[in-house]
Coordinates of C-alpha atoms and ligand atoms in Angstrom, one line a residue:
X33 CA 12.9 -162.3 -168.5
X34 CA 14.3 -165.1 -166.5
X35 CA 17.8 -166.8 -167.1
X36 CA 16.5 -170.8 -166.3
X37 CA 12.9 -171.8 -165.6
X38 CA 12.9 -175.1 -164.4
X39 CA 9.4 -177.1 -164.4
X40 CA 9.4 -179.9 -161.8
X41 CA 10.3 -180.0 -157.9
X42 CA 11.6 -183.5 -158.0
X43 CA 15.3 -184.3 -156.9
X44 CA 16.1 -183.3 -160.6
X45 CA 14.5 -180.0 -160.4
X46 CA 15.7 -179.1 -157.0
X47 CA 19.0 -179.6 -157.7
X48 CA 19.2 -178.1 -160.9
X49 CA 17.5 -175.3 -159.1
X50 CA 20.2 -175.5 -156.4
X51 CA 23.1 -175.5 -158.6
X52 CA 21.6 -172.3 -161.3
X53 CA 20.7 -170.1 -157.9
X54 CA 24.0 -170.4 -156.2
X55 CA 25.2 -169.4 -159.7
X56 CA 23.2 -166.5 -159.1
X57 CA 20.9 -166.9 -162.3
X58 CA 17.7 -165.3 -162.4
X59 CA 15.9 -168.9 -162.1
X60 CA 12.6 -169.6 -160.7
X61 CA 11.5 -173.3 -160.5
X62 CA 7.3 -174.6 -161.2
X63 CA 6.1 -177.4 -158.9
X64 CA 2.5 -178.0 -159.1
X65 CA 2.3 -180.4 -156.1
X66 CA 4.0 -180.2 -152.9
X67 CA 8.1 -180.3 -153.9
X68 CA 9.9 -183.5 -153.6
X69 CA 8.2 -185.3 -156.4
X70 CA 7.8 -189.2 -156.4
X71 CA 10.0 -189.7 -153.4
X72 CA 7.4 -188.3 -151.2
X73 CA 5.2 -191.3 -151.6
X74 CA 7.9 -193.6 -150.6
X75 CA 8.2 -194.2 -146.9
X76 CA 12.1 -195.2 -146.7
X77 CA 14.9 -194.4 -149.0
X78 CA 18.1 -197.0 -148.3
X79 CA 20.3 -195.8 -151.3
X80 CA 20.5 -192.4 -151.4
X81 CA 24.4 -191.2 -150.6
X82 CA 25.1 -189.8 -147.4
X83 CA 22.1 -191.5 -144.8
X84 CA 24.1 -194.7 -144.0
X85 CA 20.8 -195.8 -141.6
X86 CA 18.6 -194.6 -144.1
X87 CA 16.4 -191.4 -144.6
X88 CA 12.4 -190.9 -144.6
X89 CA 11.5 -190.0 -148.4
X90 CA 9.8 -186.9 -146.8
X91 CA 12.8 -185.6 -144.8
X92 CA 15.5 -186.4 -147.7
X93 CA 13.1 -183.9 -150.0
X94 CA 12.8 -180.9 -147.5
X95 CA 16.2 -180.9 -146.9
X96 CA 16.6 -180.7 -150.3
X97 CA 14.2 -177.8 -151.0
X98 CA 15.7 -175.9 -148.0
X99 CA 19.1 -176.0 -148.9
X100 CA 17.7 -174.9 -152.4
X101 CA 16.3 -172.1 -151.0
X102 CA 18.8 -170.9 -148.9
X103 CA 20.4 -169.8 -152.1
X104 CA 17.5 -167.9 -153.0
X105 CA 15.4 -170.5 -155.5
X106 CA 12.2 -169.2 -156.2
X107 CA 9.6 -172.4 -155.7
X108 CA 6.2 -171.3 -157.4
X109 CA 3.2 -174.0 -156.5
X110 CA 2.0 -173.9 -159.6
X111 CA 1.5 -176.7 -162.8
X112 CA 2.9 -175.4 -166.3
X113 CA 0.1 -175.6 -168.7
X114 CA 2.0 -175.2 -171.8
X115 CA 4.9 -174.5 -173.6
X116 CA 6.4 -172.2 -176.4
X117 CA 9.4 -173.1 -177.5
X118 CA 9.9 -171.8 -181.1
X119 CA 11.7 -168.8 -180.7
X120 CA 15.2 -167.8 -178.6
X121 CA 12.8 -166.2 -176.0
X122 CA 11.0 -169.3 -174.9
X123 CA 7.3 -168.7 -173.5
X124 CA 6.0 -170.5 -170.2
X125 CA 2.6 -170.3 -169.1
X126 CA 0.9 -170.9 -165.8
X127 CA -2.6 -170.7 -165.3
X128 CA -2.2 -167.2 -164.4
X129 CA 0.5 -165.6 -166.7
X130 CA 2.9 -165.8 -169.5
X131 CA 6.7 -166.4 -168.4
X132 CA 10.0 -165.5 -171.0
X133 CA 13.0 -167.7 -170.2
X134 CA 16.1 -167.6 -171.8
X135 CA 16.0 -171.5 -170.8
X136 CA 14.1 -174.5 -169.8
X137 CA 15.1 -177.7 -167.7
X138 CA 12.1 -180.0 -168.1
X139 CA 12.3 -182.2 -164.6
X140 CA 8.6 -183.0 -164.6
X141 CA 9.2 -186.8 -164.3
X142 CA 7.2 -189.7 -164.6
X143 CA 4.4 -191.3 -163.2
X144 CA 4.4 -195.0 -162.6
X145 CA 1.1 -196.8 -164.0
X146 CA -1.2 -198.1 -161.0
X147 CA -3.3 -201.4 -160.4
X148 CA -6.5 -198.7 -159.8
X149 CA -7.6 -201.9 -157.0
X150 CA -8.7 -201.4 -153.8
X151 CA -6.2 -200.9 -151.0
X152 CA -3.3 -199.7 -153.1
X153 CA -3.6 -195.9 -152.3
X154 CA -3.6 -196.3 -148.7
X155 CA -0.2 -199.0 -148.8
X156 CA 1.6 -197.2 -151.6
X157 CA 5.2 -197.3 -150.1
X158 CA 4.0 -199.0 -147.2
X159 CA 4.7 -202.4 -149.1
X160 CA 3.5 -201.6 -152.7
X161 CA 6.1 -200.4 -154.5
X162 CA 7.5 -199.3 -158.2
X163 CA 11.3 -200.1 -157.5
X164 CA 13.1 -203.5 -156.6
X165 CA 16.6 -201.7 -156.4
X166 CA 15.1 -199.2 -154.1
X167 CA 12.5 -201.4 -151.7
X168 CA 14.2 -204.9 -152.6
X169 CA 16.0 -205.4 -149.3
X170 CA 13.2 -204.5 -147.1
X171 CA 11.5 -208.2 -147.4
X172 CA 14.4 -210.0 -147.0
X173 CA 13.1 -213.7 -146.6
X174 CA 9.6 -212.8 -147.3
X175 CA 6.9 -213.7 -150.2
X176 CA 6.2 -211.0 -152.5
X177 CA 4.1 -210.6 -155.7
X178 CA 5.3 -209.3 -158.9
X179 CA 2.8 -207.6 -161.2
X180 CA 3.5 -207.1 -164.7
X181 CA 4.6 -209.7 -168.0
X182 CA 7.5 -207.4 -169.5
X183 CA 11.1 -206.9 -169.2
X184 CA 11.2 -204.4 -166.3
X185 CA 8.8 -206.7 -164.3
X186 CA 10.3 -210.3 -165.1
X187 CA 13.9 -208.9 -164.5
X188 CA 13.1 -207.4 -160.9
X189 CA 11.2 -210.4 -160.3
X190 CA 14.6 -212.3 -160.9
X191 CA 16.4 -209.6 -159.0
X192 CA 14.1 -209.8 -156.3
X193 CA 15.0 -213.7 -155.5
X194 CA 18.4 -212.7 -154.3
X195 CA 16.2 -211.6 -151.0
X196 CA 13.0 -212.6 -150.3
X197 CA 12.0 -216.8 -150.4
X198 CA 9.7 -216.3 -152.8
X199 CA 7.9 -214.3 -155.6
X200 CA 5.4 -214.4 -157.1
X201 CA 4.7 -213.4 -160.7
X202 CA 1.3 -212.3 -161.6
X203 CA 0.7 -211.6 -165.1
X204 CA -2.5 -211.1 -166.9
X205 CA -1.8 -213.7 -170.1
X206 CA -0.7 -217.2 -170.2
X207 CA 3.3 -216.2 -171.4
X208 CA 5.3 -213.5 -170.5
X209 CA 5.9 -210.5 -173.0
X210 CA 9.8 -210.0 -171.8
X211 CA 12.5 -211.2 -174.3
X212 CA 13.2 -215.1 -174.5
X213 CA 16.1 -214.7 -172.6
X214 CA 15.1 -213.1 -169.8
X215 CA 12.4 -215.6 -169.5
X216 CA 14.3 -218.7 -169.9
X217 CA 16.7 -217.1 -166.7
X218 CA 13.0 -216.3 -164.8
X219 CA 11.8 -220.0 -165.2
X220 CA 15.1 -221.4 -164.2
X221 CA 14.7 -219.4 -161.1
X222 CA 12.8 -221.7 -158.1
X223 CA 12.1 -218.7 -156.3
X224 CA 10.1 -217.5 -159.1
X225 CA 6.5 -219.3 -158.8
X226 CA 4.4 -218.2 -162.0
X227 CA 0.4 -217.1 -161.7
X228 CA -0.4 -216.7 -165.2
X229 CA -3.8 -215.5 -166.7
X230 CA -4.4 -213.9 -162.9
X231 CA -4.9 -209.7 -162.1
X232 CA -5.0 -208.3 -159.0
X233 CA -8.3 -207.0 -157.6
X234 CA -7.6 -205.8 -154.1
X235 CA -4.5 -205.3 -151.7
X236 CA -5.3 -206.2 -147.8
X237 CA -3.9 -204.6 -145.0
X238 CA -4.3 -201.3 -142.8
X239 CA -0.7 -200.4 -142.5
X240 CA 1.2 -202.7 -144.5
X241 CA 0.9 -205.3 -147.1
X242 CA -0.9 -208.7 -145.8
X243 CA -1.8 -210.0 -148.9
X244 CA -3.3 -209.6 -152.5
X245 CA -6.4 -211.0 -153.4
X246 CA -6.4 -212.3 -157.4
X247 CA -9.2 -212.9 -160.1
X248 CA -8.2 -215.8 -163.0
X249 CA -9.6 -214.1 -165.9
X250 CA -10.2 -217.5 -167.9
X251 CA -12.1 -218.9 -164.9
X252 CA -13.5 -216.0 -162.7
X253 CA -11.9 -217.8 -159.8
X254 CA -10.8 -216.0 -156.9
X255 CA -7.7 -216.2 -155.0
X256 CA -5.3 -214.9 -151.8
X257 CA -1.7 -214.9 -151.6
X258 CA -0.1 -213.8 -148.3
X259 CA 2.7 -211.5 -149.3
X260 CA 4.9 -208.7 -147.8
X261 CA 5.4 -206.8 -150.2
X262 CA 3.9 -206.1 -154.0
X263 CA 5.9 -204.5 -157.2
X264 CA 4.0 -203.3 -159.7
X265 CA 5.5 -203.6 -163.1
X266 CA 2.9 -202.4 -166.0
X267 CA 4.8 -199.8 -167.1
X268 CA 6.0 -195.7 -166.5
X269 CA 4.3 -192.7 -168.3
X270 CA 6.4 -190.2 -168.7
X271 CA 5.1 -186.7 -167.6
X272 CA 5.7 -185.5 -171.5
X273 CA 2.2 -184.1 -172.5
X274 CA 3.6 -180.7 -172.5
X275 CA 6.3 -181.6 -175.1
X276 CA 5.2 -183.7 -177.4
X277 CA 5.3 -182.7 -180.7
X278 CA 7.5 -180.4 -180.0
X279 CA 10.4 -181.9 -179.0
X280 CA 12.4 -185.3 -179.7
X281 CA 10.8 -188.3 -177.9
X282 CA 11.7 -192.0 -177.6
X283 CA 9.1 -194.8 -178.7
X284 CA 8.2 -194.8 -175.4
X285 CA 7.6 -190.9 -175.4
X286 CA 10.7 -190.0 -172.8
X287 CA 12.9 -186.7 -173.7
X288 CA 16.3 -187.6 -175.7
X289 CA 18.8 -185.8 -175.1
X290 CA 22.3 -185.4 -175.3
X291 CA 24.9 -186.4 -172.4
X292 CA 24.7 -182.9 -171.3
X293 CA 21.4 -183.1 -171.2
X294 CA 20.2 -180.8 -174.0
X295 CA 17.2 -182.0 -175.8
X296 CA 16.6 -181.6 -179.4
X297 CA 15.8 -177.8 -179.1
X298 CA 18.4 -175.6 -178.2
X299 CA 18.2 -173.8 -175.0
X300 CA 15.8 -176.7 -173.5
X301 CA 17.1 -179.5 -171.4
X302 CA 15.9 -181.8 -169.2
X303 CA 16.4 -184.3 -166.4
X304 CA 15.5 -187.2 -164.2
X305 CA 13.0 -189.6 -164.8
X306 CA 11.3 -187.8 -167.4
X307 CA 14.4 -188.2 -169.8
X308 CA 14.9 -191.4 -172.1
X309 CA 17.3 -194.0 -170.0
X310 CA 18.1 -196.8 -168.4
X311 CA 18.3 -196.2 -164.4
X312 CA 15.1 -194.1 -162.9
X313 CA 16.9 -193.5 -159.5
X314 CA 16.6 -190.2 -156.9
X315 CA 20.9 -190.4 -157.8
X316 CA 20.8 -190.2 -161.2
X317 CA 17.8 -187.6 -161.2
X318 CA 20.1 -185.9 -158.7
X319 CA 23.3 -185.7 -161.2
X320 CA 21.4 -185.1 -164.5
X321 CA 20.1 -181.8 -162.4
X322 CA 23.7 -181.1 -162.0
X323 CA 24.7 -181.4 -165.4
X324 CA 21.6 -179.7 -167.1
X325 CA 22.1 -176.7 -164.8
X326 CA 25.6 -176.1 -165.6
X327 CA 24.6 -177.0 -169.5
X328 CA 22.0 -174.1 -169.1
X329 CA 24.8 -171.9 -167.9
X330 CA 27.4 -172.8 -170.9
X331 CA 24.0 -171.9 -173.2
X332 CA 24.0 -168.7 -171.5
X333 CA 27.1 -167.6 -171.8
X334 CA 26.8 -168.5 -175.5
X335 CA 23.8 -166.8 -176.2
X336 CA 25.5 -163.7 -174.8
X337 CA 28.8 -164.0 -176.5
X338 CA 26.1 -163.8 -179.7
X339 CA 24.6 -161.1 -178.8
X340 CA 27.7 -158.5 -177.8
Ligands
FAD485 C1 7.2 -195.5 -154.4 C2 8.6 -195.1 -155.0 C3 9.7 -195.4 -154.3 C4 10.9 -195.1 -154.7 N1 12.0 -195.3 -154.0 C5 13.3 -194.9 -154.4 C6 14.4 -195.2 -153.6 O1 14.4 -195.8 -152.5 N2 15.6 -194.8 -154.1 C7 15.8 -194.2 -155.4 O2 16.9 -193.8 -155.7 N3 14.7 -194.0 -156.1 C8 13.4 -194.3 -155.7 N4 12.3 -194.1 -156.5 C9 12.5 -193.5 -157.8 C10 12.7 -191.9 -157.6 O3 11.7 -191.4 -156.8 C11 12.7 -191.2 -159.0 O4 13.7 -191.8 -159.8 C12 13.0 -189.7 -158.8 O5 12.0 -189.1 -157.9 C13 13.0 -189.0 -160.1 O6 13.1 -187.6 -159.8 P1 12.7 -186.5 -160.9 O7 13.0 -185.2 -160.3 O8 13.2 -186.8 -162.2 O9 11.1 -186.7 -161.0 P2 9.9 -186.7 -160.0 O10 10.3 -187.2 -158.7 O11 8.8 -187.5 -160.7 O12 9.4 -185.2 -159.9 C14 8.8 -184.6 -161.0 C15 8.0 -183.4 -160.4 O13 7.5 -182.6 -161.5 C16 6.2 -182.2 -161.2 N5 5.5 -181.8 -162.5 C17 5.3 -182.6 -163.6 N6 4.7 -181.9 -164.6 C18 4.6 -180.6 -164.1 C19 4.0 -179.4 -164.7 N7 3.5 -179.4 -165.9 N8 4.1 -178.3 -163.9 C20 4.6 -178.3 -162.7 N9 5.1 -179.4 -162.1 C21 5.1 -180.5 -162.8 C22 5.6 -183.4 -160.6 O14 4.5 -183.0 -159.8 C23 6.7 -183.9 -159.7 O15 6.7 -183.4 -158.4 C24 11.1 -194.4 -156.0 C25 9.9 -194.1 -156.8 C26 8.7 -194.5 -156.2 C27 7.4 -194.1 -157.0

């Protein structure tokens, strides 16, 4: 019977995993990729606390899985296949066995959707990126592309402008689905140049982003536009499958929870990018871990007040 069983190796995971072993709980955390999560497929990470020059998304995540386990985590390369959590004894099985926890942190994340075009595997992070805040500053005075027609993309788009000379914004229909008011401040942007009724088809460059070659759907017409850098916008699916159903979910099918992170089930909490929010960052992953840890603790110690 395990204290905590925490399902994800992201910077949500790990930390919660960090803060529950020094605690000395009998915790084991479920990664079923490599641990470190989405940062691993960024190259450069500019606004993490503590690397004022910057750290390599790989090296920021090992030091964060060793200093996890030098207080004894128990990382287990293995995907969760499903979940029971109906009773105080919640069941968590593996392909191979059947775990009981008194508790579960759900850090599994979110996976950002992808253009599926040629070229964007081999320059993910090497100038295609999900995150404005994050890669933003890298193409200062350069011309990027924006992909996507909603909020998230049209604001970044705007955001972007306060670097680079120009974006721009490539979106599959002739208007853009974000809220009127966000795209009255997009067109009153000149940095902002509008390619409507366009997708993407392929992404050149060997080791960075040359430039991204675009299909007009109405016409069939090809076209190139040399960028830097290209921000793909169409939206974030939330790594929930094991959930759903089971616990509360937003419209958009991310965890809701309370501020100490306790989702709708007692016992059960969760963190990071996989909860519902505003600000997908490796910080506030890094915080929520914090707080859902110590959360699982306090439900601990209540459980075991109950019970003598
Ligand atoms: C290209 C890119 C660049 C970024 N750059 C920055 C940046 O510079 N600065 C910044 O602050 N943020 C950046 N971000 C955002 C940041 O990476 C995320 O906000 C952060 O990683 C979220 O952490 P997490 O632990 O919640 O989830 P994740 O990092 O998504 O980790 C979740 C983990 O759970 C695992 N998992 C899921 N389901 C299961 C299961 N059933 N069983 C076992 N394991 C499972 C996944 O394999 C994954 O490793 C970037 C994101 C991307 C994609």
């Amino acid at each position: 019977m395990y204290d905590v069983i925490i399902i994800g190796g992201g910077p949500a995971g790990l930390t919660a995993g960090l803060y529950n072993a020094r605690a000395r709980l009998k915790v084991a955390l479920y990664e079923r990729l490599a641990p470190g999560g989405q940062v691993l497929t960024t190259d450069w990470v500019e606004n993490y606390p503590g690397f004022p020059d910057g750290v390599s998304g790989f090296e920021l995540m090992d030091r964060m899985k060793n200093q996890a386990e030098r207080f004894g985590l128990d990382i287990r390369s293995e995907e969760i296949l499903r979940l029971d959590l109906s009773q105080s004894r919640k069941l968590v099985i593996t392909g191979k066995e059947e775990l009981e926890t008194k508790a579960v942190i759900l850090a599994c994340g979110a996976t950002w959707k992808k253009l599926g075009i040629e070229g964007e595997e081999r320059l993910m992070g090497k100038g295609i990126s999900f995150c404005a805040t994050c890669d933003g500053p890298f193409y200062r005075d350069q011309e990027v592309a924006v992909i996507g027609g909603g909020d998230t993309a049209v604001e970044e788009a705007i955001f972007l402008t306060r670097f680079v000379s120009k974006v721009h914004l490539v979106h599959r229909r002739d208007r853009l689905r974000a809220t009127k008011l966000i795209q009255e401040r997009a067109m009153a942007q000149e940095k902002i140049e509008f390619i409507w009724d366009t997708t993407p088809v392929g992404v050149l460059g060997e080791t960075g982003v040359e430039g991204i070659e675009l299909r007009n759907l109405k016409t069939g017409v090809m076209s190139m536009k040399a960028v830097k850098g290209i921000f793909v916008f169409i939206g974030t699916i939330p790594n929930t499958d094991l959930v759903r159903g089971r616990l509360e979910l937003d419209g958009n099918g991310f965890i809701v929870t309370d501020d100490n992170m306790q989702a709708s089930v007692p016992g059960v909490f969760a963190a990071g990018d996989v909860r519902s929010k505003i600000f997908r960052q490796i910080s506030t992953a890094v915080g929520e871990g914090a707080t859902a840890s110590y959360a699982a603790e306090r439900y601990l110690e209540s459980i075991h007040e109950l019970m003598s």
